[in-house]
Structures are given as C-alpha cells and as structure tokens.
PDB file of C-alpha atoms in Angstrom:
ATOM      1  CA  UNK A 662     -26.453  20.711  -3.143  1.00 52.00           C
ATOM      2  CA  UNK A 663     -26.473  16.865  -3.163  1.00 58.00           C
ATOM      3  CA  UNK A 664     -25.521  16.233   0.372  1.00 63.00           C
ATOM      4  CA  UNK A 665     -25.899  12.660  -0.313  1.00 68.00           C
ATOM      5  CA  UNK A 666     -22.770  12.576  -2.368  1.00 75.00           C
ATOM      6  CA  UNK A 667     -19.839  11.270  -0.556  1.00 78.00           C
ATOM      7  CA  UNK A 668     -16.928  12.168  -3.450  1.00 81.00           C
ATOM      8  CA  UNK A 669     -16.135  14.227  -6.060  1.00 82.00           C
ATOM      9  CA  UNK A 670     -13.412  14.473  -8.676  1.00 83.00           C
ATOM     10  CA  UNK A 671     -12.025  17.329 -11.034  1.00 84.00           C
ATOM     11  CA  UNK A 672      -9.955  16.076 -13.887  1.00 84.00           C
ATOM     12  CA  UNK A 673      -8.627  18.038 -17.260  1.00 76.00           C
ATOM     13  CA  UNK A 674     -10.245  16.534 -20.371  1.00 71.00           C
ATOM     14  CA  UNK A 675      -9.695  18.456 -23.645  1.00 72.00           C
ATOM     15  CA  UNK A 676      -8.531  21.856 -22.066  1.00 76.00           C
ATOM     16  CA  UNK A 677     -11.460  21.914 -19.549  1.00 78.00           C
ATOM     17  CA  UNK A 678     -11.814  20.993 -15.890  1.00 82.00           C
ATOM     18  CA  UNK A 679     -14.636  18.553 -15.539  1.00 83.00           C
ATOM     19  CA  UNK A 680     -16.372  18.037 -12.172  1.00 84.00           C
ATOM     20  CA  UNK A 681     -17.786  14.808 -11.468  1.00 84.00           C
ATOM     21  CA  UNK A 682     -19.659  12.836  -8.493  1.00 83.00           C
ATOM     22  CA  UNK A 683     -17.461   9.907  -9.319  1.00 80.00           C
ATOM     23  CA  UNK A 684     -14.148   9.030 -10.998  1.00 76.00           C
ATOM     24  CA  UNK A 685     -13.318   9.791 -14.735  1.00 78.00           C
ATOM     25  CA  UNK A 686     -14.623   7.195 -17.047  1.00 73.00           C
ATOM     26  CA  UNK A 687     -11.116   7.042 -18.836  1.00 73.00           C
ATOM     27  CA  UNK A 688      -7.590   7.732 -18.069  1.00 74.00           C
ATOM     28  CA  UNK A 689      -6.537  11.235 -17.165  1.00 80.00           C
ATOM     29  CA  UNK A 690      -2.911  12.680 -16.341  1.00 81.00           C
ATOM     30  CA  UNK A 691      -3.936  13.809 -12.937  1.00 84.00           C
ATOM     31  CA  UNK A 692      -6.957  13.750 -10.559  1.00 83.00           C
ATOM     32  CA  UNK A 693      -8.241  16.131  -7.700  1.00 85.00           C
ATOM     33  CA  UNK A 694     -10.464  14.240  -5.180  1.00 84.00           C
ATOM     34  CA  UNK A 695     -12.778  15.324  -2.516  1.00 85.00           C
ATOM     35  CA  UNK A 696     -14.238  12.868   0.147  1.00 85.00           C
ATOM     36  CA  UNK A 697     -16.571  13.614   2.946  1.00 85.00           C
ATOM     37  CA  UNK A 698     -19.346  11.437   4.960  1.00 82.00           C
ATOM     38  CA  UNK A 699     -22.737  11.138   3.468  1.00 78.00           C
ATOM     39  CA  UNK A 700     -25.195  13.786   4.602  1.00 76.00           C
ATOM     40  CA  UNK A 701     -22.409  16.300   5.663  1.00 78.00           C
ATOM     41  CA  UNK A 702     -23.080  19.872   4.732  1.00 77.00           C
ATOM     42  CA  UNK A 703     -19.804  21.496   3.369  1.00 76.00           C
ATOM     43  CA  UNK A 704     -21.207  24.785   2.177  1.00 73.00           C
ATOM     44  CA  UNK A 705     -21.526  27.365   3.650  1.00 67.00           C
ATOM     45  CA  UNK A 706     -18.748  26.592   6.131  1.00 67.00           C
ATOM     46  CA  UNK A 707     -15.418  27.653   7.348  1.00 72.00           C
ATOM     47  CA  UNK A 708     -14.472  24.066   8.438  1.00 79.00           C
ATOM     48  CA  UNK A 709     -13.984  22.720   4.694  1.00 80.00           C
ATOM     49  CA  UNK A 710     -10.619  21.019   5.638  1.00 80.00           C
ATOM     50  CA  UNK A 711     -12.069  19.391   8.581  1.00 82.00           C
ATOM     51  CA  UNK A 712     -14.997  18.090   6.919  1.00 84.00           C
ATOM     52  CA  UNK A 713     -13.686  17.155   3.460  1.00 86.00           C
ATOM     53  CA  UNK A 714     -10.408  14.963   2.690  1.00 83.00           C
ATOM     54  CA  UNK A 715      -8.890  16.279  -0.711  1.00 85.00           C
ATOM     55  CA  UNK A 716      -5.904  15.817  -2.439  1.00 82.00           C
ATOM     56  CA  UNK A 717      -3.956  15.655  -5.986  1.00 83.00           C
ATOM     57  CA  UNK A 718      -2.798  12.449  -7.781  1.00 80.00           C
ATOM     58  CA  UNK A 719      -1.015  11.950 -10.559  1.00 78.00           C
ATOM     59  CA  UNK A 720      -0.605   9.035 -12.928  1.00 79.00           C
ATOM     60  CA  UNK A 721       0.137   6.345 -12.374  1.00 79.00           C
ATOM     61  CA  UNK A 722      -2.333   6.455  -9.790  1.00 79.00           C
ATOM     62  CA  UNK A 723      -1.474   3.389  -7.788  1.00 82.00           C
ATOM     63  CA  UNK A 724       1.948   4.642  -7.207  1.00 83.00           C
ATOM     64  CA  UNK A 725       0.557   8.227  -6.315  1.00 82.00           C
ATOM     65  CA  UNK A 726      -1.697   6.847  -3.595  1.00 82.00           C
ATOM     66  CA  UNK A 727       1.115   4.637  -2.202  1.00 83.00           C
ATOM     67  CA  UNK A 728       3.331   7.745  -1.724  1.00 83.00           C
ATOM     68  CA  UNK A 729       0.208   9.750  -0.290  1.00 81.00           C
ATOM     69  CA  UNK A 730      -1.048   6.905   2.031  1.00 83.00           C
ATOM     70  CA  UNK A 731       2.662   7.028   3.457  1.00 78.00           C
ATOM     71  CA  UNK A 732       3.613  10.492   3.517  1.00 77.00           C
ATOM     72  CA  UNK A 733       0.521  11.966   4.455  1.00 73.00           C
ATOM     73  CA  UNK A 734      -1.770   9.479   6.117  1.00 74.00           C
ATOM     74  CA  UNK A 735      -0.017   6.479   7.689  1.00 76.00           C
ATOM     75  CA  UNK A 736       2.433   7.962  10.014  1.00 71.00           C
ATOM     76  CA  UNK A 737      -0.291  10.688  11.429  1.00 72.00           C
ATOM     77  CA  UNK A 738      -3.043   7.833  12.065  1.00 71.00           C
ATOM     78  CA  UNK A 739      -1.030   5.327  13.537  1.00 70.00           C
ATOM     79  CA  UNK A 740       0.864   7.604  16.062  1.00 71.00           C
ATOM     80  CA  UNK A 741      -2.194   9.850  17.201  1.00 72.00           C
ATOM     81  CA  UNK A 742      -2.194   9.547  21.033  1.00 74.00           C
ATOM     82  CA  UNK A 743      -6.037  10.373  21.092  1.00 80.00           C
ATOM     83  CA  UNK A 744      -7.123   7.059  19.927  1.00 80.00           C
ATOM     84  CA  UNK A 745      -7.780   4.045  22.373  1.00 85.00           C
ATOM     85  CA  UNK A 746      -5.214   1.521  22.129  1.00 83.00           C
ATOM     86  CA  UNK A 747      -7.811  -1.147  20.940  1.00 86.00           C
ATOM     87  CA  UNK A 748      -9.102   1.280  18.035  1.00 85.00           C
ATOM     88  CA  UNK A 749      -5.466   1.917  17.350  1.00 83.00           C
ATOM     89  CA  UNK A 750      -4.590  -1.676  17.156  1.00 86.00           C
ATOM     90  CA  UNK A 751      -7.283  -2.910  14.974  1.00 88.00           C
ATOM     91  CA  UNK A 752      -6.829   0.174  12.557  1.00 85.00           C
ATOM     92  CA  UNK A 753      -3.032  -0.651  12.550  1.00 86.00           C
ATOM     93  CA  UNK A 754      -3.721  -4.132  11.266  1.00 89.00           C
ATOM     94  CA  UNK A 755      -6.055  -3.238   8.481  1.00 89.00           C
ATOM     95  CA  UNK A 756      -3.768  -0.423   7.337  1.00 88.00           C
ATOM     96  CA  UNK A 757      -0.918  -2.749   7.400  1.00 89.00           C
ATOM     97  CA  UNK A 758      -2.984  -5.452   5.349  1.00 91.00           C
ATOM     98  CA  UNK A 759      -4.137  -2.466   3.099  1.00 91.00           C
ATOM     99  CA  UNK A 760      -0.516  -0.896   2.560  1.00 90.00           C
ATOM    100  CA  UNK A 761       0.974  -4.649   1.899  1.00 91.00           C
ATOM    101  CA  UNK A 762      -1.612  -5.127  -1.094  1.00 91.00           C
ATOM    102  CA  UNK A 763      -1.195  -1.508  -2.379  1.00 90.00           C
ATOM    103  CA  UNK A 764       2.593  -1.932  -2.444  1.00 90.00           C
ATOM    104  CA  UNK A 765       2.181  -5.351  -4.157  1.00 91.00           C
ATOM    105  CA  UNK A 766      -0.076  -3.853  -6.924  1.00 89.00           C
ATOM    106  CA  UNK A 767       1.962  -0.853  -7.319  1.00 87.00           C
ATOM    107  CA  UNK A 768       5.266  -2.779  -8.248  1.00 88.00           C
ATOM    108  CA  UNK A 769       3.727  -5.991  -9.893  1.00 85.00           C
ATOM    109  CA  UNK A 770       3.060  -4.035 -13.279  1.00 77.00           C
ATOM    110  CA  UNK A 771       6.802  -3.237 -13.270  1.00 80.00           C
ATOM    111  CA  UNK A 772       7.793  -6.989 -12.919  1.00 83.00           C
ATOM    112  CA  UNK A 773       8.971  -6.495  -9.478  1.00 87.00           C
ATOM    113  CA  UNK A 774       7.808  -8.074  -6.200  1.00 89.00           C
ATOM    114  CA  UNK A 775       8.304  -5.888  -3.191  1.00 90.00           C
ATOM    115  CA  UNK A 776       7.837  -7.118   0.457  1.00 91.00           C
ATOM    116  CA  UNK A 777       6.090  -4.179   2.348  1.00 91.00           C
ATOM    117  CA  UNK A 778       7.802  -3.793   5.959  1.00 90.00           C
ATOM    118  CA  UNK A 779       5.067  -2.537   8.316  1.00 88.00           C
ATOM    119  CA  UNK A 780       5.643   0.823   9.896  1.00 83.00           C
ATOM    120  CA  UNK A 781       5.556   0.502  13.910  1.00 83.00           C
ATOM    121  CA  UNK A 782       6.897   3.002  16.336  1.00 78.00           C
ATOM    122  CA  UNK A 783       9.061   0.782  18.479  1.00 82.00           C
ATOM    123  CA  UNK A 784      11.490   3.590  19.322  1.00 80.00           C
ATOM    124  CA  UNK A 785      12.893   2.857  22.823  1.00 83.00           C
ATOM    125  CA  UNK A 786      10.885  -0.522  22.899  1.00 86.00           C
ATOM    126  CA  UNK A 787      12.935  -3.356  24.273  1.00 91.00           C
ATOM    127  CA  UNK A 788      12.516  -6.401  22.392  1.00 90.00           C
ATOM    128  CA  UNK A 789      11.242  -8.367  25.456  1.00 92.00           C
ATOM    129  CA  UNK A 790       8.563  -5.910  25.625  1.00 92.00           C
ATOM    130  CA  UNK A 791       7.785  -5.765  21.806  1.00 90.00           C
ATOM    131  CA  UNK A 792       7.734  -9.716  21.882  1.00 91.00           C
ATOM    132  CA  UNK A 793       5.160  -9.604  24.552  1.00 94.00           C
ATOM    133  CA  UNK A 794       2.902  -7.396  22.739  1.00 91.00           C
ATOM    134  CA  UNK A 795       0.416  -9.793  21.046  1.00 92.00           C
ATOM    135  CA  UNK A 796      -1.202  -7.363  18.880  1.00 91.00           C
ATOM    136  CA  UNK A 797       2.113  -6.142  17.399  1.00 91.00           C
ATOM    137  CA  UNK A 798       3.211  -9.862  17.105  1.00 92.00           C
ATOM    138  CA  UNK A 799       0.165 -10.772  15.068  1.00 92.00           C
ATOM    139  CA  UNK A 800       0.528  -7.873  12.868  1.00 91.00           C
ATOM    140  CA  UNK A 801       4.164  -8.819  11.930  1.00 92.00           C
ATOM    141  CA  UNK A 802       3.116 -12.548  11.580  1.00 92.00           C
ATOM    142  CA  UNK A 803       0.227 -11.325   9.068  1.00 92.00           C
ATOM    143  CA  UNK A 804       2.886  -9.373   6.972  1.00 92.00           C
ATOM    144  CA  UNK A 805       5.131 -12.590   7.157  1.00 93.00           C
ATOM    145  CA  UNK A 806       2.469 -14.658   5.876  1.00 93.00           C
ATOM    146  CA  UNK A 807       1.916 -12.014   3.071  1.00 93.00           C
ATOM    147  CA  UNK A 808       5.410 -12.201   2.333  1.00 93.00           C
ATOM    148  CA  UNK A 809       5.147 -15.947   2.258  1.00 93.00           C
ATOM    149  CA  UNK A 810       2.500 -15.839  -0.444  1.00 92.00           C
ATOM    150  CA  UNK A 811       4.504 -13.206  -2.665  1.00 92.00           C
ATOM    151  CA  UNK A 812       7.802 -14.984  -2.457  1.00 91.00           C
ATOM    152  CA  UNK A 813       5.812 -18.368  -3.288  1.00 91.00           C
ATOM    153  CA  UNK A 814       4.288 -16.730  -6.441  1.00 90.00           C
ATOM    154  CA  UNK A 815       7.740 -15.381  -7.521  1.00 89.00           C
ATOM    155  CA  UNK A 816       9.125 -19.023  -7.456  1.00 89.00           C
ATOM    156  CA  UNK A 817       6.085 -20.486  -8.966  1.00 88.00           C
ATOM    157  CA  UNK A 818       6.330 -17.934 -12.088  1.00 84.00           C
ATOM    158  CA  UNK A 819      10.148 -18.573 -12.307  1.00 83.00           C
ATOM    159  CA  UNK A 820       9.570 -22.153 -12.422  1.00 82.00           C
ATOM    160  CA  UNK A 821       6.721 -21.890 -15.192  1.00 83.00           C
ATOM    161  CA  UNK A 822       9.104 -19.497 -17.237  1.00 78.00           C
ATOM    162  CA  UNK A 823      11.914 -21.893 -17.012  1.00 77.00           C
ATOM    163  CA  UNK A 824       9.675 -24.864 -18.145  1.00 77.00           C
ATOM    164  CA  UNK A 825       8.195 -22.656 -21.069  1.00 76.00           C
ATOM    165  CA  UNK A 826      11.446 -22.033 -22.526  1.00 68.00           C
ATOM    166  CA  UNK A 827      11.414 -25.769 -23.636  1.00 58.00           C
ATOM    167  CA  UNK A 828      14.244 -28.394 -23.373  1.00 57.00           C
ATOM    168  CA  UNK A 829      16.478 -26.795 -25.850  1.00 50.00           C
ATOM    169  CA  UNK A 830      17.797 -24.422 -23.170  1.00 49.00           C
ATOM    170  CA  UNK A 831      18.065 -27.271 -20.637  1.00 49.00           C
ATOM    171  CA  UNK A 832      19.229 -26.568 -17.158  1.00 55.00           C
ATOM    172  CA  UNK A 833      20.651 -23.079 -18.050  1.00 51.00           C
ATOM    173  CA  UNK A 834      17.075 -21.425 -18.297  1.00 47.00           C
ATOM    174  CA  UNK A 835      16.195 -23.120 -14.975  1.00 51.00           C
ATOM    175  CA  UNK A 836      19.421 -21.734 -13.262  1.00 54.00           C
ATOM    176  CA  UNK A 837      18.839 -18.320 -14.759  1.00 46.00           C
ATOM    177  CA  UNK A 838      15.210 -18.065 -13.717  1.00 47.00           C
ATOM    178  CA  UNK A 839      16.331 -19.188 -10.159  1.00 47.00           C
ATOM    179  CA  UNK A 840      19.017 -16.792 -10.031  1.00 47.00           C
ATOM    180  CA  UNK A 841      16.343 -13.860 -11.107  1.00 45.00           C
ATOM    181  CA  UNK A 842      13.925 -15.047  -8.519  1.00 43.00           C
ATOM    182  CA  UNK A 843      16.803 -14.623  -5.914  1.00 40.00           C
ATOM    183  CA  UNK A 844      18.577 -11.485  -7.122  1.00 40.00           C
ATOM    184  CA  UNK A 845      16.333  -9.305  -8.962  1.00 40.00           C
ATOM    185  CA  UNK A 846      12.869  -9.796  -8.198  1.00 48.00           C
ATOM    186  CA  UNK A 847      12.232  -9.429  -4.443  1.00 55.00           C
ATOM    187  CA  UNK A 848      12.847  -6.174  -2.722  1.00 60.00           C
ATOM    188  CA  UNK A 849      11.811  -4.665   0.460  1.00 59.00           C
ATOM    189  CA  UNK A 850      10.111  -1.247   0.840  1.00 62.00           C
ATOM    190  CA  UNK A 851       8.612   0.447   3.940  1.00 57.00           C
ATOM    191  CA  UNK A 852       7.085   3.486   2.310  1.00 57.00           C
ATOM    192  CA  UNK A 853       5.161   1.549  -0.410  1.00 54.00           C
ATOM    193  CA  UNK A 854       6.556   3.542  -3.120  1.00 55.00           C
ATOM    194  CA  UNK A 855      10.115   2.765  -3.568  1.00 53.00           C
ATOM    195  CA  UNK A 856      12.027  -0.184  -2.712  1.00 53.00           C
ATOM    196  CA  UNK A 857      15.157   0.183  -0.438  1.00 48.00           C
ATOM    197  CA  UNK A 858      17.187  -2.559  -2.225  1.00 45.00           C
ATOM    198  CA  UNK A 859      17.085  -6.262  -3.682  1.00 43.00           C
ATOM    199  CA  UNK A 860      16.714  -9.106  -1.181  1.00 42.00           C
ATOM    200  CA  UNK A 861      19.428 -11.397  -1.850  1.00 42.00           C
ATOM    201  CA  UNK A 862      17.532 -14.555  -0.734  1.00 42.00           C
ATOM    202  CA  UNK A 863      19.182 -18.081  -0.818  1.00 41.00           C
ATOM    203  CA  UNK A 864      16.958 -21.049  -1.562  1.00 45.00           C
ATOM    204  CA  UNK A 865      16.921 -22.352   1.737  1.00 47.00           C
ATOM    205  CA  UNK A 866      15.868 -19.300   3.189  1.00 46.00           C
ATOM    206  CA  UNK A 867      13.159 -19.102   0.782  1.00 47.00           C
ATOM    207  CA  UNK A 868      12.452 -22.691   1.605  1.00 52.00           C
ATOM    208  CA  UNK A 869      12.099 -21.713   5.430  1.00 52.00           C
ATOM    209  CA  UNK A 870       9.552 -19.034   4.640  1.00 50.00           C
TER     210      UNK A 870
END
C-alpha cells in the first residue's frame, strides 16, 4: 500500500522469506529485488512487468550485477532505435562509466585489474566515419583515461610491494613485481564479468598510456 516506496527485496533468512522495503542488513546468499518509480501504483494491474524492474541476484552480488547489466540491460538499452540520438549518446557515456567502475570493483577483490572495453555497435561502420563521430571518440577517450588510472594503480602497488620486501631480496623482488604487473594482473573484458585474457603489456607501452 506504500506507493512512495521505490524498491523492495526478498531474501531468505533462517528458512523464511523476508520481504523488506530496503536491502537486508546482513549478507544473504541470494536476493530478489523489485524497483519502480515512486508513486506508481502496481496493484491491481496487469502491467506488472512494464511498471516494475525485478530480478534475482546471487552472492557475490557485485559479480552477479555485472553479469545482469551486460546480459539483460546493456545491449537492449544502447541499441534501442526509439531513443533520440542525443539521449542515447548521453546514456551510453554514463553507462560506460558505470560499467568501467563496476568491472573494476568486481575484480579488485580478486587481486586482478580488468580493463573494461565499451560495447559499441560499430558493425559496418567504416573507420573514417567512426573517427568522425565526436560522441563515440569522447566515450572511448574516457575509457582510455580510466584504463590509465587503473594501470598506474597497478604499477604503484607493484612498486610498493617490491619496496616492502626490503633490501634482502634486492632487485629480484622488484623484477618479480614488475613481471606480475605485466603478465598476471592487467586483463581485458567486455562483459564486465569474465576477462578474456591477460594483457602482455611491455613497460614502454605502459609508459605511453
């Protein structure tokens, strides 16, 4: 009856299904969510799916959200021909930034840095035409800037780890840390959930970025 509530969640707790108008206060293995606009009356209506966004997330929730965003929302929202071009461009820019941060957060806890590749529908587009699209270029430049920040953090952390080992290990520790930053840490993914493969980045390429 609370039409002002914009969200609700259902989670299992001690063999019971607990319904809340917010998120559970502690970790749960899975969560079913419902989201709608404030003031919208959902019941009685036959348009539930049109009025309410809903879905199931499994722990770890960040990884589950990344998969859901890619498989359910991202492609359909960006390729909807009904949107005006200006609105689609603004939305694509914001969505790419969100997916970059979400992908980074998803893999940071695993000790892996993943470079998110924006999903752009460029099939059949000649390179000169793509290069002339200012909105597209700006979105890709924003992604490159975020990559630069991520790579710098990897190199900074590798240097800090090498310094923390102390002089006893000498140059061997520094070389091992540098090798890790090149071969085992930086990866690339487009779907935000599973990196495709490690980027073998030489130091001169890293310096370029």
